[in-house]
Short mmCIF file of C-alpha atoms in Angstrom, two decimals:
data_model
loop_
_atom_site.label_atom_id
_atom_site.label_comp_id
_atom_site.label_asym_id
_atom_site.label_seq_id
_atom_site.Cartn_x
_atom_site.Cartn_y
_atom_site.Cartn_z
CA MET G 20 49.54 0.15 -51.80
CA MET G 21 47.67 2.57 -49.62
CA GLU G 22 49.95 4.27 -47.05
CA VAL G 23 48.22 6.14 -44.07
CA ILE G 24 50.53 8.79 -42.41
CA HIS G 25 49.71 10.72 -39.16
CA PHE G 26 51.40 13.95 -38.15
CA TYR G 27 50.91 15.21 -34.65
CA HIS G 28 51.95 18.82 -33.95
CA THR G 29 52.40 21.34 -31.32
CA ASN G 30 53.17 25.15 -31.40
CA ASP G 31 53.80 28.36 -29.36
CA LEU G 32 53.51 26.34 -25.91
CA HIS G 33 55.33 29.57 -24.15
CA SER G 34 56.18 27.20 -21.47
CA GLN G 35 52.58 27.00 -20.49
CA PHE G 36 52.92 23.93 -18.66
CA ASP G 37 49.59 23.08 -17.32
CA LYS G 38 48.21 20.99 -19.89
CA TRP G 39 51.68 19.39 -20.88
CA PRO G 40 51.08 16.15 -18.80
CA ARG G 41 47.79 15.85 -20.89
CA ILE G 42 49.13 16.12 -24.11
CA ASN G 43 52.23 14.02 -23.59
CA ARG G 44 49.99 11.06 -22.73
CA PHE G 45 47.65 11.60 -25.53
CA ILE G 46 50.49 11.88 -28.06
CA LYS G 47 52.41 8.67 -26.72
CA ASN G 48 49.12 6.76 -26.92
CA LYS G 49 48.23 8.01 -30.33
CA ARG G 50 51.78 6.90 -31.72
CA THR G 51 51.50 3.38 -29.78
CA GLU G 52 47.92 3.18 -31.54
CA HIS G 53 49.13 3.89 -34.86
CA GLU G 54 52.16 1.84 -34.75
CA ARG G 55 50.11 -1.08 -33.88
CA ASN G 56 47.99 -0.35 -36.94
CA SER G 57 51.30 -0.48 -39.08
CA GLU G 58 50.72 3.19 -40.03
CA GLU G 59 53.51 5.80 -40.10
CA VAL G 60 53.41 8.42 -37.07
CA PHE G 61 55.48 11.86 -36.76
CA VAL G 62 55.53 14.07 -33.89
CA LEU G 63 56.58 17.87 -34.71
CA ASP G 64 56.83 21.22 -32.51
CA ILE G 65 56.83 24.23 -34.63
CA GLY G 66 58.70 26.61 -31.96
CA ASP G 67 58.09 28.81 -29.37
CA HIS G 68 58.04 26.02 -26.99
CA VAL G 69 60.41 28.10 -24.73
CA ASP G 70 59.12 31.16 -22.85
CA ARG G 71 61.38 32.52 -19.93
CA VAL G 72 58.22 33.96 -18.22
CA HIS G 73 58.32 30.37 -16.41
CA PRO G 74 60.98 30.17 -13.93
CA TYR G 75 62.27 26.33 -14.60
CA THR G 76 62.63 27.74 -18.31
CA GLU G 77 64.42 31.04 -17.02
CA ALA G 78 66.54 28.70 -14.45
CA THR G 79 67.74 26.44 -17.12
CA PHE G 80 67.69 28.73 -20.28
CA GLY G 81 65.32 26.27 -21.91
CA GLN G 82 67.16 23.38 -21.08
CA SER G 83 63.95 22.08 -19.05
CA ASN G 84 61.81 22.43 -22.25
CA ILE G 85 63.91 20.10 -24.34
CA GLN G 86 63.54 17.37 -21.72
CA LEU G 87 59.73 17.65 -22.35
CA LEU G 88 60.16 17.63 -26.06
CA ASN G 89 62.45 14.19 -25.57
CA ASP G 90 59.97 12.78 -23.50
CA VAL G 91 56.96 13.17 -25.69
CA GLN G 92 59.28 11.43 -28.42
CA VAL G 93 59.48 14.54 -30.66
CA ASP G 94 60.84 13.62 -34.11
CA MET G 95 61.72 16.99 -35.34
CA ALA G 96 61.13 20.76 -34.14
CA THR G 97 61.90 24.31 -35.24
CA ILE G 98 62.54 27.15 -33.47
CA GLY G 99 60.61 30.47 -32.91
CA ASN G 100 61.54 33.95 -31.90
CA ASN G 101 61.45 33.00 -28.03
CA GLU G 102 64.03 30.32 -28.80
CA GLY G 103 65.88 32.22 -31.14
CA ILE G 104 66.12 35.91 -29.73
CA THR G 105 65.30 35.94 -25.99
CA MET G 106 68.22 34.23 -25.05
CA PRO G 107 72.02 35.11 -25.33
CA PHE G 108 74.03 33.48 -28.27
CA GLU G 109 75.67 30.99 -26.11
CA ALA G 110 72.45 29.84 -24.70
CA LEU G 111 70.73 29.06 -28.03
CA ASP G 112 73.80 27.51 -29.06
CA GLN G 113 73.69 25.05 -26.45
CA LEU G 114 70.02 24.65 -26.04
CA TYR G 115 69.73 21.44 -28.02
CA LYS G 116 72.92 19.69 -26.90
CA ASP G 117 70.98 17.11 -25.35
CA ALA G 118 68.06 16.92 -27.98
CA LYS G 119 67.03 13.48 -29.03
CA PHE G 120 65.02 14.67 -32.16
CA GLU G 121 66.26 16.79 -35.51
CA VAL G 122 66.24 20.55 -35.16
CA LEU G 123 65.41 21.95 -38.66
CA ILE G 124 66.10 25.57 -39.21
CA SER G 125 67.22 26.42 -42.94
CA ASN G 126 67.54 30.22 -42.36
CA LEU G 127 70.06 30.44 -39.39
CA TYR G 128 73.40 30.51 -39.73
CA TYR G 129 76.67 31.74 -37.65
CA PRO G 130 77.92 35.04 -38.80
CA ASN G 131 80.49 33.07 -41.00
CA LYS G 132 77.46 31.93 -42.91
CA GLU G 133 78.22 28.16 -41.71
CA ARG G 134 75.56 26.18 -40.00
CA PRO G 135 75.62 25.02 -36.41
CA LYS G 136 76.22 21.52 -36.26
CA TRP G 137 72.87 21.03 -34.02
CA LEU G 138 70.70 21.97 -36.90
CA LYS G 139 69.69 20.69 -40.37
CA PRO G 140 68.05 22.94 -42.93
CA TYR G 141 66.23 19.86 -43.85
CA THR G 142 65.76 16.02 -43.56
CA ILE G 143 64.40 13.02 -45.21
CA HIS G 144 62.54 10.04 -43.79
CA GLU G 145 61.75 7.11 -45.68
CA THR G 146 58.52 5.17 -44.22
CA ARG G 147 58.60 1.51 -43.82
CA GLN G 148 56.86 1.35 -47.52
CA GLY G 149 59.67 3.14 -48.91
CA THR G 150 57.65 6.53 -49.11
CA LYS G 151 60.35 9.63 -48.91
CA ILE G 152 59.05 12.46 -46.80
CA GLY G 153 60.80 15.69 -46.79
CA PHE G 154 60.90 18.08 -43.95
CA ILE G 155 62.29 21.59 -43.81
CA GLY G 156 62.18 24.26 -41.09
CA LEU G 157 61.82 28.01 -41.21
CA THR G 158 61.74 30.65 -38.32
CA VAL G 159 60.33 33.98 -38.69
CA PHE G 160 62.60 36.78 -40.10
CA PHE G 161 63.73 38.90 -37.02
CA SER G 162 67.13 39.48 -38.96
CA LYS G 163 68.27 42.68 -37.00
CA PHE G 164 67.63 41.01 -33.43
CA TYR G 165 69.49 37.99 -34.68
CA GLN G 166 72.34 39.93 -36.02
CA GLU G 167 72.48 41.90 -32.42
CA LEU G 168 73.14 38.62 -30.57
CA GLY G 169 75.72 37.40 -33.06
CA TRP G 170 73.63 35.25 -35.62
CA HIS G 171 72.89 35.66 -39.36
CA LEU G 172 69.61 35.04 -40.63
CA SER G 173 68.69 34.69 -44.08
CA GLU G 174 65.25 35.61 -45.69
CA PRO G 175 62.94 32.97 -45.24
CA LEU G 176 61.17 32.61 -48.97
CA GLU G 177 64.73 32.98 -50.35
CA GLU G 178 66.03 30.06 -48.16
CA LEU G 179 62.93 28.04 -48.97
CA GLU G 180 63.44 28.28 -52.62
CA LYS G 181 67.21 26.73 -52.22
CA GLN G 182 66.04 23.87 -50.25
CA ILE G 183 63.14 23.10 -52.24
CA SER G 184 65.21 23.07 -55.30
CA GLU G 185 67.84 20.49 -53.70
CA ILE G 186 65.43 18.29 -52.00
CA LYS G 187 62.13 18.01 -54.14
CA GLY G 188 63.67 15.38 -56.60
CA ALA G 189 64.61 12.89 -53.77
CA VAL G 190 60.88 12.99 -52.02
CA ASP G 191 57.48 11.74 -52.61
CA ILE G 192 56.17 14.27 -49.97
CA LEU G 193 56.99 17.91 -48.79
CA ILE G 194 56.21 19.10 -45.21
CA LEU G 195 57.40 22.45 -43.98
CA LEU G 196 57.71 23.49 -40.51
CA SER G 197 56.93 27.16 -40.44
CA HIS G 198 57.26 29.66 -37.48
CA LEU G 199 56.47 32.50 -39.81
CA GLY G 200 52.80 33.32 -39.33
CA ILE G 201 49.67 32.56 -41.14
CA ASN G 202 50.19 35.45 -43.68
CA GLU G 203 53.77 33.93 -44.57
CA ASP G 204 52.40 30.73 -44.50
CA GLU G 205 49.59 31.49 -46.96
CA GLU G 206 52.05 33.31 -49.40
CA ILE G 207 54.23 30.27 -49.44
CA ALA G 208 51.23 27.45 -50.25
CA ARG G 209 50.63 29.99 -53.22
CA ARG G 210 54.04 30.43 -54.42
CA PHE G 211 55.42 26.86 -53.83
CA PRO G 212 52.96 24.31 -54.94
CA ASP G 213 55.56 21.58 -54.32
CA ILE G 214 54.80 21.65 -50.57
CA ASP G 215 52.03 19.29 -49.38
CA ILE G 216 51.52 20.39 -45.86
CA ILE G 217 52.65 23.57 -43.78
CA MET G 218 52.60 23.22 -40.21
CA GLY G 219 52.52 26.61 -38.76
CA GLY G 220 53.05 29.04 -35.69
CA HIS G 221 53.98 32.50 -34.39
CA THR G 222 50.66 34.19 -35.11
CA HIS G 223 48.84 31.59 -32.74
CA HIS G 224 46.07 31.03 -35.59
CA ILE G 225 43.84 28.32 -34.72
CA LEU G 226 42.82 26.22 -37.97
CA ASP G 227 39.86 23.59 -36.75
CA GLN G 228 40.11 21.51 -39.91
CA GLY G 229 43.27 22.93 -41.39
CA LYS G 230 42.89 25.42 -44.64
CA LEU G 231 43.71 24.73 -48.05
CA VAL G 232 45.51 27.20 -50.00
CA ASN G 233 46.06 26.25 -53.64
CA GLN G 234 46.81 22.51 -53.21
CA THR G 235 48.99 22.92 -49.72
CA LEU G 236 47.14 22.04 -46.44
CA LEU G 237 47.88 24.49 -43.68
CA ALA G 238 47.66 23.50 -40.11
CA CYS G 239 48.18 25.05 -37.01
CA ALA G 240 47.07 24.75 -32.99
CA GLY G 241 46.83 28.25 -31.55
CA LYS G 242 48.97 28.75 -28.51
CA HIS G 243 49.62 27.90 -25.02
CA GLY G 244 48.87 24.03 -25.32
CA ASN G 245 45.15 24.50 -25.77
CA PHE G 246 45.02 22.25 -28.52
CA VAL G 247 47.07 19.46 -30.20
CA GLY G 248 47.23 19.54 -33.99
CA HIS G 249 46.63 16.36 -36.23
CA VAL G 250 47.11 15.83 -40.08
CA GLU G 251 46.37 12.60 -41.52
CA MET G 252 47.81 11.75 -45.17
CA VAL G 253 46.81 8.96 -47.48
CA TRP G 254 49.80 8.01 -50.28
CA ASP G 255 48.67 5.56 -52.74
CA GLY G 256 52.48 5.09 -54.00
CA TYR G 257 52.22 7.64 -56.62
CA THR G 258 50.29 10.58 -55.33
CA VAL G 259 48.56 11.97 -52.03
CA THR G 260 45.10 10.87 -52.50
CA SER G 261 43.59 12.77 -49.27
CA LYS G 262 45.18 14.85 -46.37
CA LYS G 263 43.00 16.38 -43.63
CA ALA G 264 43.63 18.22 -40.50
CA GLU G 265 42.05 18.14 -36.98
CA LEU G 266 42.44 19.97 -33.72
CA TYR G 267 42.23 18.17 -30.31
CA ASP G 268 41.20 20.42 -27.41
CA SER G 269 43.71 19.81 -24.58
CA ASN G 270 41.07 20.61 -21.81
CA GLN G 271 39.10 17.79 -23.17
CA LEU G 272 41.81 15.14 -22.91
CA PRO G 273 41.93 13.08 -19.73
CA ALA G 274 43.66 14.30 -16.67
CA GLN G 275 45.19 12.19 -13.98
CA LYS G 276 45.00 13.27 -10.08
CA GLU G 277 49.24 13.46 -10.52
CA ASP G 278 49.00 16.14 -13.43
CA ASP G 279 48.72 19.26 -11.07
CA LYS G 280 51.26 18.00 -8.85
CA TRP G 281 53.85 17.60 -11.57
CA VAL G 282 52.92 21.09 -12.75
CA LYS G 283 53.50 22.44 -9.40
CA ASP G 284 56.72 20.67 -8.98
CA TRP G 285 58.23 21.94 -12.12
CA ARG G 286 57.29 25.59 -11.18
CA GLU G 287 58.82 24.85 -7.43
CA LEU G 288 62.07 23.37 -8.94
CA GLY G 289 62.37 26.45 -11.04
CA GLU G 290 61.80 28.76 -8.31
CA THR G 291 64.51 26.79 -5.91
CA LEU G 292 67.12 27.33 -8.76
CA LEU G 293 66.46 31.13 -8.65
CA GLN G 294 66.83 31.64 -4.84
CA GLU G 295 70.40 33.28 -5.44
CA GLU G 296 70.22 36.54 -3.13
CA VAL G 297 71.09 39.63 -5.26
CA VAL G 298 70.65 42.24 -2.52
CA GLN G 299 69.30 43.27 0.80
CA LEU G 300 66.70 46.04 0.87
CA PRO G 301 66.25 48.38 3.57
CA ASN G 302 62.68 49.08 2.94
CA THR G 303 60.01 47.38 0.98
CA LEU G 304 59.67 48.75 -2.67
CA LYS G 305 56.16 49.06 -3.97
CA SER G 306 54.79 48.49 -7.56
CA ASN G 307 51.80 50.60 -8.70
CA TRP G 308 50.49 50.72 -12.32
CA GLU G 309 48.56 53.69 -11.79
CA GLN G 310 51.47 55.91 -10.53
CA GLU G 311 55.03 56.33 -10.01
CA THR G 312 56.90 54.43 -7.11
CA LYS G 313 60.40 54.26 -6.25
CA LEU G 314 60.72 51.05 -7.78
CA SER G 315 59.62 52.09 -11.08
CA GLN G 316 62.00 55.43 -10.56
CA LEU G 317 64.78 53.14 -10.40
CA LEU G 318 64.36 51.15 -13.26
CA ALA G 319 63.63 54.18 -15.23
CA GLU G 320 66.78 55.58 -14.13
CA GLY G 321 68.72 52.31 -14.36
CA ILE G 322 67.58 52.02 -18.08
CA ARG G 323 68.87 55.68 -18.72
CA GLU G 324 72.35 54.78 -17.27
CA TRP G 325 72.60 51.40 -18.76
CA CYS G 326 72.06 52.78 -22.45
CA ASP G 327 73.98 55.99 -21.56
CA ALA G 328 71.03 57.87 -22.89
CA GLU G 329 69.98 61.48 -22.12
CA ALA G 330 66.54 60.51 -20.86
CA SER G 331 64.41 57.17 -20.75
CA ILE G 332 60.42 56.46 -21.16
CA LEU G 333 58.77 53.38 -19.47
CA ASN G 334 55.15 52.28 -18.37
CA CYS G 335 54.40 51.29 -14.83
CA GLY G 336 52.31 48.20 -15.89
CA LEU G 337 55.73 46.36 -16.54
CA PHE G 338 55.98 45.81 -12.75
CA LEU G 339 54.19 43.02 -11.13
CA LYS G 340 54.75 42.83 -7.72
CA ASP G 341 56.42 44.84 -4.61
CA LEU G 342 60.05 43.73 -3.59
CA GLU G 343 59.77 43.12 0.06
CA LYS G 344 62.24 44.53 2.62
CA GLY G 345 65.20 42.19 3.13
CA PRO G 346 66.53 39.62 0.88
CA VAL G 347 65.54 40.01 -2.68
CA THR G 348 66.75 36.95 -4.77
CA LYS G 349 66.76 36.23 -8.84
CA LEU G 350 63.36 34.83 -8.23
CA ASP G 351 61.74 37.93 -6.93
CA ILE G 352 63.15 40.05 -9.73
CA HIS G 353 62.08 37.72 -12.18
CA GLN G 354 58.49 37.78 -10.88
CA LEU G 355 58.79 41.46 -10.61
CA LEU G 356 59.54 41.73 -14.54
CA PRO G 357 58.96 38.16 -16.16
CA HIS G 358 58.75 39.78 -19.67
CA PRO G 359 61.20 38.76 -22.49
CA ILE G 360 61.65 42.63 -22.93
CA ASN G 361 65.10 44.29 -24.04
CA PRO G 362 66.17 47.84 -23.15
CA CYS G 363 66.78 49.77 -26.49
CA THR G 364 68.08 53.01 -27.25
CA VAL G 365 66.58 55.35 -30.20
CA TRP G 366 67.52 58.57 -31.69
CA ILE G 367 64.83 61.06 -32.41
CA ASP G 368 64.54 64.82 -32.80
CA GLY G 369 63.31 67.35 -30.19
CA GLN G 370 59.77 67.81 -31.93
CA GLU G 371 59.29 63.83 -32.20
CA LEU G 372 60.15 63.67 -28.59
CA ILE G 373 57.88 66.35 -27.47
CA GLU G 374 55.26 64.50 -29.50
CA VAL G 375 56.10 60.92 -27.54
CA VAL G 376 55.82 62.79 -24.11
CA LYS G 377 52.45 64.25 -25.19
CA GLN G 378 51.26 60.74 -26.03
CA ALA G 379 52.67 59.12 -23.08
CA LEU G 380 50.63 61.65 -20.92
CA GLU G 381 47.24 60.62 -22.28
CA GLU G 382 44.67 58.90 -19.82
CA LYS G 383 44.09 56.08 -22.20
CA TRP G 384 47.20 54.18 -21.15
CA MET G 385 46.10 53.94 -17.58
CA ASP G 386 43.99 50.92 -17.83
CA TRP G 387 44.99 49.57 -21.51
CA ILE G 388 44.87 45.90 -21.54
CA LEU G 389 48.11 44.72 -23.60
CA LYS G 390 48.77 41.29 -24.74
CA GLY G 391 51.80 40.03 -26.74
CA LEU G 392 54.78 42.03 -27.99
CA GLY G 393 56.83 40.36 -25.07
CA PHE G 394 54.70 41.98 -22.52
CA ARG G 395 53.36 39.49 -19.62
CA GLY G 396 51.45 41.76 -17.51
CA LYS G 397 47.98 42.98 -17.61
CA VAL G 398 47.40 46.76 -18.40
CA MET G 399 49.89 49.36 -19.83
CA GLY G 400 49.57 51.57 -16.65
CA ILE G 401 50.74 55.41 -16.54
CA PHE G 402 54.32 56.10 -18.27
CA LEU G 403 57.12 57.58 -16.22
CA PHE G 404 60.33 59.36 -17.33
CA ASP G 405 63.57 59.70 -15.97
CA GLY G 406 65.53 62.93 -17.24
CA ILE G 407 62.16 64.60 -18.77
CA THR G 408 60.16 66.73 -16.56
CA VAL G 409 56.48 68.03 -17.37
CA GLN G 410 55.45 71.25 -15.61
CA ASP G 411 51.79 72.42 -15.91
CA ASP G 412 50.28 75.35 -14.95
CA SER G 413 46.45 76.81 -15.58
CA SER G 414 47.28 77.66 -19.05
CA THR G 415 50.36 75.90 -20.44
CA ARG G 416 52.47 72.82 -20.38
CA LYS G 417 56.32 72.99 -20.68
CA ILE G 418 58.39 69.69 -21.34
CA LEU G 419 62.05 69.81 -20.23
CA LEU G 420 64.96 67.53 -20.86
CA ASN G 421 67.37 67.94 -17.77
CA ASN G 422 65.85 71.02 -16.89
CA GLU G 423 66.17 72.64 -20.37
CA PRO G 424 63.69 73.36 -22.88
CA ILE G 425 63.76 70.58 -25.43
CA ASP G 426 65.20 72.22 -28.89
CA PRO G 427 62.85 70.67 -31.82
CA ASN G 428 65.75 70.55 -34.20
CA ARG G 429 68.26 68.60 -32.07
CA ILE G 430 68.38 64.91 -32.10
CA TYR G 431 68.16 63.12 -28.73
CA LYS G 432 69.17 59.68 -27.37
CA ILE G 433 66.44 58.27 -25.60
CA ALA G 434 66.20 54.91 -23.69
CA THR G 435 63.31 52.71 -23.62
CA ILE G 436 62.01 49.19 -24.17
CA ASP G 437 62.03 47.41 -27.47
CA MET G 438 58.23 46.77 -27.13
CA PHE G 439 57.53 50.27 -27.97
CA THR G 440 59.60 50.02 -31.38
CA PHE G 441 57.47 46.94 -32.56
CA GLY G 442 53.86 48.23 -32.14
CA HIS G 443 52.33 51.55 -33.09
CA PHE G 444 52.01 53.24 -29.53
CA PHE G 445 54.17 55.75 -30.41
CA PRO G 446 54.73 56.31 -34.30
CA GLU G 447 58.08 58.45 -33.55
CA ILE G 448 59.80 55.63 -32.07
CA TYR G 449 58.57 53.14 -34.44
CA ARG G 450 59.58 55.19 -37.52
CA ALA G 451 63.04 56.13 -35.81
CA GLU G 452 65.46 55.35 -38.56
CA LYS G 453 68.57 54.59 -35.80
CA LYS G 454 67.78 52.38 -32.89
CA ASP G 455 70.25 50.12 -30.85
CA PHE G 456 68.61 46.88 -29.15
CA ASP G 457 70.47 45.05 -26.12
CA MET G 458 69.31 41.52 -27.10
CA ALA G 459 71.78 39.97 -24.46
CA HIS G 460 69.85 41.31 -21.69
CA MET G 461 66.55 41.72 -20.44
CA ILE G 462 65.08 44.50 -18.50
CA ARG G 463 65.05 42.69 -15.30
CA ASP G 464 68.93 42.09 -15.89
CA VAL G 465 68.85 46.03 -15.61
CA MET G 466 66.72 45.89 -12.40
CA GLU G 467 69.17 43.71 -10.94
CA TRP G 468 72.28 45.74 -12.06
CA LYS G 469 70.45 49.07 -10.42
CA LEU G 470 69.53 47.46 -7.27
CA LYS G 471 73.08 46.31 -6.79
CA ARG G 472 74.36 49.57 -7.49
CA THR G 473 71.93 51.57 -5.04
CA PHE G 474 71.61 49.03 -2.21
CA SER G 475 74.73 47.10 -2.07
#
């Protein structure tokens, strides 16, 4: 007997809630419609629903996002790097305590290699006609960062092979929830023909009608709730006779007049929860991505002190507002530095440090538009230093560290932000063999600490 099975999926919302009321109604209506027609339906989220850029997510450490997933009656979800490595260990370990859905992550463990009780490596669901569907979850292999936070992350494809060997004899259909990115998804489709569908995320790819690799259908719905993904599969009792993917443009979904109020209320609720006073400022601290200010100098100095480094390097585009004279709250600091970016320390030799400073002084950074890598601003802005001075005269440029010439052969301990270790901004930092990441703290935590030390 033919059986039609529907899968609705979201990914990489990043706490961009403006379209969520439409998405919520659409998915609920579709579930009701399919169930009325005796068709199976599953709702899935593929990770990075959480992003601490939103004040309500920040104030609740993502518990607000779990409320939304519960309300839309998500059946299963996996985690992305924003759930996994932008929150302290305890916050992730408690994130899903009120979840009414199954959390699938086969490659996340405690350091003792035991799995947390709140997750499963896979799950099996049996339809009303007796078809058994297996679901496996995987998250991106940022093992060093998870380790810094107190987790153990296993290699995704090795883990997947173990789970498939355990599950494939017990299921008719196999689905992968993959927060690995399009390249990994395509490799999995080539290597693991037992998988029927891969619903993906992480690289924000848009697959309007899916993508068939080998015999596996890949599906993904971009980012920020711009689309809702839908996969329809037909099972004849012995084999999958058809499978097709489509995307629904969230901007085209019906809106209701209360939607804007809901979005506004959620933001205001988060802002209210963050109204804890941190410090009183005697004067306004200005931000400016075109030049150093007292505000940017405070953070540069603070990160150097926080990391116990000899110098620090930052970009002025990190600062998104002024801090006004008078009371400064956690909300003010969150709005100033909303980025999920961490302080880090790198060890590089003097010649490499000189090259980094020279590159940082190039004019190209001033208006360089940057997206991703945790950055939530608009442009990179100029670079600033603490502990490093640059002296220019008509013919020469001297780069000094703590007023001394830099020794090309000595190793220096430099504080900066983790963003510069991911991309190829500075090859010398990217290639540095020794790096330490403070994954438990954001740069806004350092800013708060420095403001208290300076003005309390």
